[in-house]
Amino acid sequence: MKNQPAFKTTNLTKKYKEKVAVDQLNLEVEEGELFALLGVNGAGKTTTIRMLTCLSTPTSGEAEIFGHSVTGDPDVVKAMVGVSPQDTAVADNLTVVENLRFMAEIYGKDGRESADRIIEDFGLTEVRDKKARTLSGGWKRRLSIAMAIIGDPRILFLDEPTLGLDVLARRELWSVIRKLRKRMTIILTTHYMEEAEELADRIGIMMNGRLVRLGTMPELEADTGVKGLEQVFVTVAEKEGVYHV
């Protein structure tokens, strides 16, 4: 039996004056999936996430999170989603535990209990009392994701979660993401092809605001006639006339 869709978009569109950032996006992701959305800068990935999490209002079309409209039921949607943005949304002058307690209390939870639980779950004990501004990029990313899930969301949006991290820090964060996928639906945007190939159940490729390819790795390879996600991506970009110099 098919799982309930975690989200569904119907002709979802976002325009900024004359620029079309997202162009009639039709996409459905099932509950429990780890879905990766790929694209070059400006492809529409972050704009899509902003609409799905009620941070930006669609120009036209519709998006639903577990059956609830992002425009009609924004309060219900916000309670079901967690977001870890590209720019880590942590308070630099607060410690790790203070950041987590603050976020838990926003969700109406016991700050002390929730923070202690997630510090243990995320292996944050050794940096528990350090100011966020003193953390390495890897630790700060881990804290950002911990803050995003402290409200127990049903769907987690990770926007470029490993951007700028070194190889070891990236791999450590992959382990965190693998553990989380057992508990919630995850939508991942990334520039790292190996990251999507390693983690995702299905992959979507956006170009110029449009979803131009969608499928599992075997399906994408069969569709393009090449092996490996990097070659798939390059092949699709060339076909779509997308070049970066």
Coordinates of N, CA and C in Angstrom, one line a residue:
M1 N 0.8 -1.2 0.0 CA 0.0 0.0 0.0 C 0.9 1.2 0.0
K2 N 0.5 2.2 -0.8 CA 1.3 3.4 -0.9 C 1.2 4.3 0.3
N3 N 2.4 4.8 0.8 CA 2.4 5.7 1.9 C 1.6 7.0 1.6
Q4 N 1.2 7.7 2.6 CA 0.6 9.0 2.5 C 1.7 10.0 1.9
P5 N 1.3 10.8 0.9 CA 2.3 11.8 0.5 C 2.7 12.8 1.6
A6 N 4.0 13.0 1.7 CA 4.4 14.0 2.7 C 4.2 15.4 2.1
F7 N 4.4 15.6 0.8 CA 4.0 16.8 0.2 C 3.6 16.6 -1.2
K8 N 2.8 17.5 -1.7 CA 2.4 17.4 -3.1 C 2.3 18.9 -3.7
T9 N 2.9 19.1 -4.8 CA 2.7 20.4 -5.4 C 2.0 20.3 -6.8
T10 N 1.2 21.3 -7.1 CA 0.4 21.3 -8.3 C 0.6 22.6 -9.0
N11 N 1.4 22.6 -10.1 CA 1.7 23.8 -10.9 C 2.2 25.0 -10.0
L12 N 3.0 24.6 -9.0 CA 3.6 25.6 -8.1 C 4.5 26.5 -8.8
T13 N 4.2 27.8 -8.6 CA 5.0 28.8 -9.4 C 5.3 30.0 -8.5
K14 N 6.6 30.5 -8.7 CA 7.0 31.7 -7.9 C 7.7 32.6 -8.9
K15 N 7.2 33.9 -9.0 CA 7.8 34.9 -9.9 C 8.2 36.1 -9.0
Y16 N 9.4 36.6 -9.4 CA 9.9 37.9 -8.9 C 10.0 38.9 -10.0
K17 N 8.9 39.7 -10.1 CA 8.8 40.6 -11.2 C 8.7 39.8 -12.5
E18 N 9.7 40.0 -13.4 CA 9.7 39.2 -14.6 C 10.4 37.9 -14.6
K19 N 11.1 37.6 -13.5 CA 11.9 36.4 -13.4 C 11.0 35.3 -12.8
V20 N 11.0 34.1 -13.4 CA 10.2 33.0 -12.9 C 11.2 32.1 -12.2
A21 N 11.2 32.1 -10.9 CA 12.1 31.3 -10.1 C 11.7 29.8 -10.0
V22 N 10.4 29.5 -9.9 CA 9.9 28.2 -9.9 C 8.8 28.2 -10.9
D23 N 8.8 27.2 -11.9 CA 7.9 27.3 -13.0 C 7.0 26.0 -13.0
Q24 N 5.8 26.2 -12.5 CA 4.8 25.1 -12.6 C 5.3 23.8 -12.1
L25 N 5.8 23.7 -10.9 CA 6.3 22.5 -10.3 C 5.2 21.5 -9.9
N26 N 5.3 20.3 -10.5 CA 4.4 19.2 -10.1 C 5.3 18.1 -9.5
L27 N 5.1 17.9 -8.2 CA 6.0 16.9 -7.5 C 5.3 16.3 -6.3
E28 N 5.5 15.1 -6.1 CA 4.9 14.4 -5.0 C 6.0 13.5 -4.3
V29 N 6.1 13.7 -3.0 CA 7.1 12.9 -2.2 C 6.4 12.1 -1.1
E30 N 6.7 10.8 -1.1 CA 5.9 10.0 -0.1 C 6.5 10.1 1.3
E31 N 5.6 9.9 2.3 CA 6.1 9.9 3.7 C 7.1 8.8 3.8
G32 N 8.2 9.2 4.5 CA 9.3 8.2 4.8 C 10.4 8.3 3.8
E33 N 10.2 9.0 2.7 CA 11.3 9.1 1.7 C 12.4 10.1 2.1
L34 N 13.6 9.8 1.6 CA 14.6 10.8 1.6 C 14.8 11.2 0.1
F35 N 14.4 12.5 -0.2 CA 14.3 13.0 -1.5 C 15.3 14.1 -1.7
A36 N 16.1 14.0 -2.7 CA 17.2 15.0 -3.0 C 16.8 15.8 -4.2
L37 N 16.9 17.1 -4.1 CA 16.6 18.1 -5.1 C 17.9 18.7 -5.6
L38 N 18.3 18.5 -6.8 CA 19.5 19.0 -7.3 C 19.3 20.2 -8.3
G39 N 20.4 21.0 -8.5 CA 20.3 22.1 -9.5 C 21.4 23.0 -9.3
V40 N 21.8 23.7 -10.3 CA 22.9 24.8 -10.1 C 22.3 25.9 -9.4
N41 N 23.1 26.9 -9.0 CA 22.6 28.1 -8.3 C 21.6 28.8 -9.2
G42 N 20.5 29.2 -8.5 CA 19.4 29.8 -9.3 C 18.4 28.9 -10.0
A43 N 18.6 27.6 -9.7 CA 17.7 26.6 -10.4 C 16.3 26.6 -9.8
G44 N 16.1 27.1 -8.5 CA 14.8 27.2 -7.9 C 14.7 26.3 -6.7
K45 N 15.7 25.6 -6.2 CA 15.7 24.7 -5.1 C 15.3 25.4 -3.8
T46 N 16.0 26.4 -3.5 CA 15.7 27.1 -2.2 C 14.4 27.8 -2.2
T47 N 14.0 28.4 -3.4 CA 12.7 29.0 -3.5 C 11.6 28.0 -3.3
T48 N 11.8 26.8 -3.8 CA 10.8 25.7 -3.6 C 10.6 25.4 -2.1
I49 N 11.7 25.3 -1.4 CA 11.7 25.0 0.0 C 11.0 26.1 0.8
R50 N 11.3 27.3 0.4 CA 10.7 28.5 1.1 C 9.2 28.5 0.9
M51 N 8.7 28.1 -0.2 CA 7.2 28.0 -0.4 C 6.7 26.8 0.4
L52 N 7.3 25.7 0.4 CA 6.8 24.5 1.1 C 6.8 24.7 2.6
T53 N 7.6 25.6 3.1 CA 7.7 25.8 4.6 C 7.1 27.1 5.0
C54 N 6.3 27.7 4.1 CA 5.5 28.9 4.4 C 6.4 30.2 4.6
L55 N 7.6 30.2 4.1 CA 8.4 31.3 4.2 C 8.3 32.3 3.0
S56 N 7.7 31.8 2.0 CA 7.4 32.5 0.8 C 6.1 32.1 0.2
T57 N 5.3 33.1 -0.3 CA 4.0 32.8 -0.8 C 4.0 32.5 -2.3
P58 N 3.5 31.4 -2.7 CA 3.5 31.1 -4.2 C 2.8 32.2 -5.0
T59 N 3.2 32.4 -6.2 CA 2.6 33.3 -7.1 C 1.3 32.7 -7.6
S60 N 1.4 31.4 -7.9 CA 0.2 30.6 -8.3 C 0.5 29.2 -8.1
G61 N -0.5 28.3 -8.3 CA -0.4 26.9 -8.0 C -0.6 26.6 -6.5
E62 N -0.4 25.4 -6.2 CA -0.7 24.9 -4.8 C 0.4 23.9 -4.3
A63 N 0.6 23.9 -3.0 CA 1.4 23.0 -2.3 C 0.7 22.5 -1.1
E64 N 0.8 21.2 -0.8 CA 0.2 20.7 0.4 C 1.2 19.8 1.2
I65 N 1.2 20.0 2.5 CA 2.0 19.2 3.4 C 1.1 18.3 4.2
F66 N 1.2 17.0 4.0 CA 0.3 16.0 4.6 C -1.2 16.5 4.4
G67 N -1.5 16.9 3.2 CA -2.9 17.3 2.9 C -3.3 18.7 3.3
H68 N -2.4 19.5 3.9 CA -2.7 20.8 4.4 C -2.1 21.9 3.5
S69 N -2.8 22.8 3.0 CA -2.4 23.8 2.1 C -1.4 24.8 2.8
V70 N -0.3 25.1 2.1 CA 0.7 26.0 2.6 C 0.1 27.5 2.7
T71 N -0.9 27.7 1.8 CA -1.5 29.1 1.9 C -2.7 29.1 2.7
G72 N -3.5 28.0 2.7 CA -4.7 27.9 3.5 C -4.6 27.6 4.9
D73 N -3.6 26.7 5.3 CA -3.4 26.3 6.6 C -1.9 26.5 7.1
P74 N -1.4 27.7 7.0 CA 0.1 27.8 7.2 C 0.5 27.5 8.7
D75 N -0.4 27.8 9.6 CA 0.0 27.4 11.0 C 0.1 25.9 11.2
V76 N -0.8 25.2 10.6 CA -0.8 23.7 10.7 C 0.5 23.2 10.0
V77 N 0.8 23.7 8.8 CA 2.0 23.3 8.1 C 3.2 23.6 8.9
K78 N 3.4 24.8 9.4 CA 4.6 25.2 10.2 C 4.8 24.2 11.4
A79 N 3.8 23.7 12.0 CA 3.9 22.8 13.1 C 4.4 21.4 12.7
M80 N 4.3 21.1 11.4 CA 4.7 19.8 10.9 C 6.1 19.8 10.2
V81 N 6.7 20.9 10.0 CA 7.9 21.0 9.3 C 9.1 21.5 10.1
G82 N 10.3 21.1 9.8 CA 11.5 21.6 10.4 C 12.4 22.0 9.2
V83 N 13.2 23.1 9.4 CA 14.0 23.6 8.4 C 15.4 23.9 8.9
S84 N 16.4 23.4 8.2 CA 17.8 23.7 8.5 C 18.3 24.5 7.2
P85 N 18.3 25.8 7.3 CA 18.7 26.6 6.1 C 20.1 26.6 5.7
Q86 N 20.4 27.1 4.5 CA 21.8 27.2 4.1 C 22.7 27.9 5.1
D87 N 22.2 29.1 5.5 CA 22.9 29.9 6.6 C 22.4 29.4 7.9
T88 N 23.2 28.7 8.6 CA 22.8 28.1 9.9 C 22.1 29.1 10.8
A89 N 20.9 28.7 11.2 CA 20.0 29.6 12.0 C 20.3 29.4 13.5
V90 N 21.5 29.7 13.9 CA 21.8 29.6 15.3 C 22.2 30.9 15.9
A91 N 21.9 31.1 17.2 CA 22.3 32.4 17.9 C 23.7 32.2 18.4
D92 N 24.6 33.0 17.8 CA 26.0 32.8 18.0 C 26.4 33.1 19.5
N93 N 25.7 34.0 20.1 CA 26.1 34.3 21.5 C 25.5 33.4 22.6
L94 N 24.7 32.5 22.1 CA 24.1 31.5 23.1 C 25.0 30.2 23.0
T95 N 25.0 29.4 24.0 CA 25.6 28.1 24.0 C 24.8 27.1 23.2
V96 N 25.3 26.0 23.0 CA 24.6 24.9 22.3 C 23.3 24.6 23.0
V97 N 23.4 24.3 24.3 CA 22.3 23.9 25.1 C 21.3 25.1 25.2
E98 N 21.7 26.3 25.3 CA 20.8 27.5 25.3 C 20.0 27.6 24.0
N99 N 20.7 27.4 22.9 CA 20.0 27.4 21.6 C 18.9 26.4 21.5
L100 N 19.2 25.2 22.0 CA 18.3 24.1 21.9 C 17.1 24.3 22.9
R101 N 17.4 24.8 24.1 CA 16.3 25.1 25.0 C 15.4 26.2 24.5
F102 N 16.0 27.2 23.9 CA 15.2 28.3 23.4 C 14.2 27.8 22.3
M103 N 14.8 27.0 21.3 CA 14.0 26.5 20.2 C 12.9 25.5 20.7
A104 N 13.2 24.7 21.7 CA 12.2 23.8 22.3 C 11.0 24.5 22.9
E105 N 11.3 25.6 23.6 CA 10.3 26.4 24.2 C 9.4 27.1 23.2
I106 N 10.0 27.5 22.1 CA 9.1 28.1 21.0 C 8.1 27.1 20.6
Y107 N 8.4 25.8 20.6 CA 7.4 24.7 20.2 C 6.6 24.3 21.4
G108 N 6.7 25.0 22.5 CA 5.9 24.7 23.7 C 6.3 23.4 24.4
K109 N 7.6 23.0 24.3 CA 8.1 21.8 24.9 C 8.9 22.2 26.1
D110 N 9.2 21.2 27.0 CA 10.1 21.5 28.1 C 11.5 21.7 27.6
G111 N 12.0 22.9 27.8 CA 13.3 23.2 27.2 C 14.4 22.4 27.7
R112 N 14.5 22.1 29.0 CA 15.6 21.4 29.6 C 15.6 19.9 29.2
E113 N 14.4 19.3 29.2 CA 14.3 17.9 28.9 C 14.6 17.7 27.4
S114 N 14.0 18.5 26.6 CA 14.2 18.3 25.1 C 15.6 18.6 24.7
A115 N 16.2 19.6 25.3 CA 17.6 19.9 24.9 C 18.5 18.7 25.4
D116 N 18.3 18.2 26.6 CA 19.2 17.1 27.1 C 19.0 15.9 26.2
R117 N 17.8 15.6 25.7 CA 17.6 14.4 24.9 C 18.3 14.6 23.6
I118 N 18.1 15.7 22.9 CA 18.7 15.8 21.6 C 20.2 16.0 21.6
I119 N 20.7 16.6 22.7 CA 22.2 16.6 22.8 C 22.8 15.2 22.9
E120 N 22.1 14.3 23.6 CA 22.6 12.9 23.6 C 22.4 12.3 22.3
D121 N 21.2 12.5 21.6 CA 21.0 11.8 20.4 C 21.9 12.3 19.3
F122 N 22.3 13.5 19.3 CA 23.1 14.1 18.3 C 24.6 14.1 18.6
G123 N 25.0 13.6 19.7 CA 26.4 13.5 20.1 C 27.0 14.9 20.3
L124 N 26.2 15.8 20.9 CA 26.6 17.2 21.1 C 27.2 17.4 22.5
T125 N 27.4 16.4 23.3 CA 27.8 16.5 24.7 C 29.1 17.3 24.9
E126 N 30.0 17.0 24.0 CA 31.4 17.7 24.2 C 31.3 19.2 23.9
V127 N 30.3 19.7 23.2 CA 30.2 21.1 22.9 C 29.0 21.7 23.6
R128 N 28.4 21.0 24.5 CA 27.1 21.4 25.1 C 27.2 22.9 25.6
D129 N 28.2 23.2 26.3 CA 28.3 24.5 26.9 C 29.2 25.6 26.2
K130 N 29.5 25.3 25.0 CA 30.3 26.2 24.2 C 29.4 27.2 23.4
K131 N 29.8 28.4 23.3 CA 29.1 29.4 22.5 C 29.0 28.9 21.1
A132 N 27.9 29.2 20.4 CA 27.8 28.7 19.0 C 28.8 29.3 18.1
R133 N 29.2 30.6 18.4 CA 30.2 31.3 17.5 C 31.5 30.6 17.5
T134 N 31.8 29.8 18.6 CA 33.1 29.1 18.7 C 33.2 27.8 18.0
L135 N 32.0 27.3 17.5 CA 31.9 26.0 16.9 C 32.5 25.9 15.5
S136 N 33.1 24.8 15.1 CA 33.5 24.5 13.7 C 32.3 24.5 12.9
G137 N 32.5 24.5 11.5 CA 31.4 24.4 10.6 C 30.6 23.2 10.8
G138 N 31.3 22.0 11.0 CA 30.6 20.8 11.2 C 29.7 20.7 12.4
W139 N 30.2 21.2 13.5 CA 29.4 21.3 14.7 C 28.2 22.2 14.6
K140 N 28.5 23.3 14.0 CA 27.4 24.3 13.8 C 26.2 23.8 12.9
R141 N 26.6 23.0 11.9 CA 25.6 22.4 11.0 C 24.8 21.4 11.8
R142 N 25.5 20.6 12.6 CA 24.9 19.6 13.4 C 23.9 20.2 14.4
L143 N 24.3 21.3 15.0 CA 23.4 22.1 15.9 C 22.2 22.6 15.2
S144 N 22.4 23.1 14.0 CA 21.3 23.7 13.2 C 20.3 22.6 12.9
I145 N 20.7 21.4 12.5 CA 19.8 20.3 12.3 C 19.1 19.9 13.5
A146 N 19.8 19.8 14.7 CA 19.2 19.5 15.9 C 18.1 20.5 16.3
M147 N 18.3 21.8 16.0 CA 17.3 22.8 16.3 C 16.1 22.6 15.4
A148 N 16.3 22.2 14.2 CA 15.2 22.0 13.2 C 14.3 20.8 13.6
I149 N 14.8 19.8 14.3 CA 14.0 18.7 14.6 C 13.5 18.6 16.1
I150 N 13.9 19.6 16.9 CA 13.6 19.6 18.3 C 12.0 19.7 18.5
G151 N 11.3 20.2 17.5 CA 9.9 20.3 17.6 C 9.2 19.0 17.1
D152 N 10.0 17.9 16.8 CA 9.5 16.7 16.3 C 8.7 16.8 15.0
P153 N 9.3 17.4 14.0 CA 8.5 17.6 12.7 C 8.3 16.3 12.0
R154 N 7.3 16.2 11.1 CA 7.0 15.1 10.3 C 7.9 15.1 9.0
I155 N 8.3 16.3 8.7 CA 9.1 16.4 7.4 C 10.2 17.4 7.7
L156 N 11.4 17.1 7.3 CA 12.6 17.9 7.6 C 13.2 18.4 6.3
F157 N 13.4 19.7 6.1 CA 14.0 20.3 4.9 C 15.4 20.6 5.3
L158 N 16.4 20.1 4.5 CA 17.8 20.3 4.7 C 18.3 21.0 3.5
D159 N 18.5 22.3 3.6 CA 19.0 23.1 2.4 C 20.5 23.2 2.4
E160 N 21.2 22.5 1.6 CA 22.6 22.5 1.5 C 23.3 22.2 2.9
P161 N 22.9 21.1 3.5 CA 23.4 20.9 4.9 C 24.9 20.8 5.1
T162 N 25.6 20.4 4.0 CA 27.0 20.1 4.2 C 27.9 21.1 3.4
L163 N 27.2 22.2 3.0 CA 27.9 23.2 2.2 C 29.1 23.8 2.9
G164 N 30.3 23.7 2.3 CA 31.5 24.3 2.9 C 32.2 23.4 3.9
L165 N 31.7 22.2 4.2 CA 32.3 21.3 5.2 C 33.4 20.5 4.5
D166 N 34.4 20.1 5.3 CA 35.4 19.2 4.8 C 34.9 17.8 4.6
V167 N 35.7 16.9 4.0 CA 35.2 15.6 3.7 C 34.8 14.8 5.0
L168 N 35.6 14.9 6.0 CA 35.2 14.1 7.2 C 34.0 14.7 7.9
A169 N 33.9 16.0 8.0 CA 32.7 16.6 8.6 C 31.4 16.2 7.8
R170 N 31.6 16.2 6.5 CA 30.4 15.9 5.6 C 30.0 14.5 5.9
R171 N 31.0 13.5 6.0 CA 30.6 12.1 6.2 C 30.0 11.9 7.6
E172 N 30.4 12.7 8.6 CA 29.8 12.6 9.9 C 28.4 13.0 9.9
L173 N 28.1 14.1 9.1 CA 26.7 14.6 9.0 C 25.9 13.6 8.2
W174 N 26.5 12.9 7.2 CA 25.7 11.9 6.5 C 25.2 10.9 7.5
S175 N 26.0 10.5 8.5 CA 25.6 9.5 9.5 C 24.4 10.0 10.3
V176 N 24.4 11.3 10.6 CA 23.3 11.9 11.3 C 22.0 11.8 10.5
I177 N 22.1 12.2 9.2 CA 21.0 12.2 8.3 C 20.4 10.8 8.1
R178 N 21.3 9.8 8.0 CA 20.8 8.4 7.9 C 20.0 8.0 9.1
K179 N 20.4 8.4 10.3 CA 19.6 8.1 11.5 C 18.3 8.8 11.5
L180 N 18.2 10.0 11.0 CA 17.0 10.8 11.0 C 16.0 10.2 10.1
R181 N 16.4 9.6 9.0 CA 15.5 9.1 7.9 C 14.6 8.0 8.5
K182 N 15.0 7.4 9.6 CA 14.1 6.4 10.2 C 12.9 7.0 10.9
R183 N 13.0 8.3 11.2 CA 12.0 9.0 12.0 C 11.1 9.9 11.3
M184 N 11.6 10.4 10.1 CA 10.8 11.4 9.4 C 11.1 11.5 7.9
T185 N 10.3 12.1 7.2 CA 10.6 12.4 5.7 C 11.6 13.5 5.6
I186 N 12.6 13.3 4.7 CA 13.7 14.3 4.6 C 13.7 14.8 3.1
I187 N 13.8 16.1 3.0 CA 14.0 16.7 1.7 C 15.3 17.4 1.7
L188 N 16.2 17.0 0.8 CA 17.6 17.5 0.8 C 17.9 18.2 -0.5
T189 N 18.4 19.4 -0.3 CA 19.0 20.1 -1.5 C 20.5 20.1 -1.3
T190 N 21.2 19.8 -2.4 CA 22.7 19.7 -2.3 C 23.3 20.0 -3.7
H191 N 24.6 20.5 -3.7 CA 25.4 20.6 -4.9 C 26.3 19.4 -5.0
Y192 N 26.4 18.6 -4.0 CA 27.3 17.4 -4.0 C 26.6 16.2 -4.6
M193 N 27.0 15.8 -5.7 CA 26.4 14.7 -6.4 C 26.5 13.4 -5.6
E194 N 27.7 13.1 -5.0 CA 27.9 11.9 -4.2 C 27.0 11.9 -3.0
E195 N 26.7 13.0 -2.5 CA 25.8 13.1 -1.3 C 24.4 12.6 -1.7
A196 N 23.9 13.1 -2.8 CA 22.5 12.7 -3.2 C 22.5 11.2 -3.6
E197 N 23.6 10.8 -4.3 CA 23.7 9.4 -4.7 C 23.8 8.5 -3.5
E198 N 24.4 8.9 -2.5 CA 24.6 8.1 -1.3 C 23.4 8.0 -0.4
L199 N 22.7 9.1 -0.3 CA 21.6 9.2 0.7 C 20.2 9.0 0.2
A200 N 19.9 9.5 -1.1 CA 18.5 9.6 -1.5 C 17.9 8.4 -2.0
D201 N 16.6 8.3 -1.8 CA 15.8 7.2 -2.4 C 15.4 7.6 -3.9
R202 N 15.1 8.9 -4.0 CA 14.8 9.4 -5.4 C 15.5 10.8 -5.5
I203 N 15.7 11.2 -6.7 CA 16.4 12.4 -7.0 C 15.6 13.2 -8.1
G204 N 15.4 14.5 -7.8 CA 14.8 15.4 -8.8 C 15.9 16.4 -9.2
I205 N 15.9 16.8 -10.5 CA 16.9 17.7 -11.1 C 16.1 18.9 -11.6
M206 N 16.4 20.1 -11.0 CA 15.8 21.4 -11.5 C 16.7 22.1 -12.4
M207 N 16.2 22.7 -13.4 CA 17.0 23.6 -14.3 C 16.0 24.8 -14.6
N208 N 16.5 26.0 -14.4 CA 15.8 27.2 -14.8 C 14.4 27.2 -14.2
G209 N 14.2 26.7 -13.0 CA 12.9 26.8 -12.3 C 12.0 25.6 -12.6
R210 N 12.4 24.7 -13.5 CA 11.6 23.6 -13.9 C 12.2 22.3 -13.4
L211 N 11.3 21.3 -13.0 CA 11.8 20.0 -12.7 C 11.9 19.2 -14.0
V212 N 13.1 18.9 -14.4 CA 13.4 18.3 -15.7 C 13.6 16.8 -15.7
R213 N 14.0 16.3 -14.5 CA 14.2 14.8 -14.4 C 13.8 14.4 -13.0
L214 N 13.3 13.2 -12.9 CA 12.9 12.7 -11.6 C 13.0 11.2 -11.6
G215 N 13.6 10.6 -10.6 CA 13.6 9.1 -10.5 C 14.6 8.6 -9.5
T216 N 14.7 7.3 -9.4 CA 15.8 6.7 -8.7 C 17.1 6.7 -9.5
M217 N 18.2 6.4 -8.9 CA 19.5 6.4 -9.7 C 19.4 5.5 -10.9
P218 N 19.0 4.2 -10.7 CA 18.9 3.4 -11.9 C 18.0 4.0 -13.0
E219 N 16.9 4.6 -12.6 CA 16.0 5.2 -13.6 C 16.6 6.4 -14.3
L220 N 17.3 7.2 -13.6 CA 18.0 8.4 -14.2 C 19.1 7.9 -15.1
E221 N 19.9 6.9 -14.7 CA 20.9 6.4 -15.6 C 20.3 5.8 -16.9
A222 N 19.2 5.0 -16.7 CA 18.6 4.4 -17.9 C 18.1 5.5 -18.8
D223 N 17.5 6.6 -18.2 CA 16.9 7.7 -19.0 C 18.0 8.4 -19.8
T224 N 19.1 8.6 -19.2 CA 20.2 9.4 -19.9 C 21.2 8.6 -20.6
G225 N 21.3 7.3 -20.3 CA 22.3 6.5 -21.0 C 23.7 6.6 -20.5
V226 N 23.9 7.2 -19.3 CA 25.2 7.4 -18.7 C 25.2 6.8 -17.2
K227 N 26.4 6.6 -16.7 CA 26.5 6.1 -15.3 C 27.0 7.1 -14.4
G228 N 26.5 7.1 -13.2 CA 26.9 8.0 -12.1 C 26.1 9.3 -12.2
L229 N 25.8 9.8 -11.0 CA 24.9 11.0 -10.9 C 25.6 12.3 -11.5
E230 N 26.9 12.4 -11.4 CA 27.6 13.6 -12.0 C 27.4 13.6 -13.5
Q231 N 27.6 12.4 -14.1 CA 27.4 12.3 -15.6 C 26.0 12.5 -16.0
V232 N 25.1 12.0 -15.2 CA 23.6 12.2 -15.4 C 23.3 13.7 -15.4
F233 N 23.8 14.4 -14.4 CA 23.5 15.8 -14.2 C 24.1 16.6 -15.4
V234 N 25.3 16.3 -15.7 CA 26.0 17.1 -16.8 C 25.2 16.8 -18.1
T235 N 24.8 15.6 -18.4 CA 24.1 15.2 -19.6 C 22.7 16.0 -19.7
V236 N 22.0 16.0 -18.5 CA 20.8 16.8 -18.5 C 21.0 18.3 -18.7
A237 N 22.0 18.8 -18.0 CA 22.3 20.3 -18.2 C 22.6 20.6 -19.6
E238 N 23.4 19.8 -20.3 CA 23.7 20.1 -21.7 C 22.5 20.0 -22.6
K239 N 21.6 19.0 -22.3 CA 20.4 18.9 -23.1 C 19.5 20.1 -22.9
E240 N 19.5 20.6 -21.6 CA 18.6 21.8 -21.3 C 19.2 23.1 -21.7
G241 N 20.5 23.1 -22.1 CA 21.2 24.3 -22.5 C 21.6 25.1 -21.4
V242 N 21.9 24.4 -20.2 CA 22.4 25.1 -19.0 C 23.9 25.0 -18.9
Y243 N 24.6 26.1 -19.0 CA 26.1 26.0 -19.0 C 26.6 27.1 -17.9
H244 N 27.6 26.7 -17.2 CA 28.2 27.7 -16.3 C 29.7 27.8 -16.7
V245 N 30.2 29.0 -16.9 CA 31.6 29.2 -17.3 C 32.4 29.7 -16.1

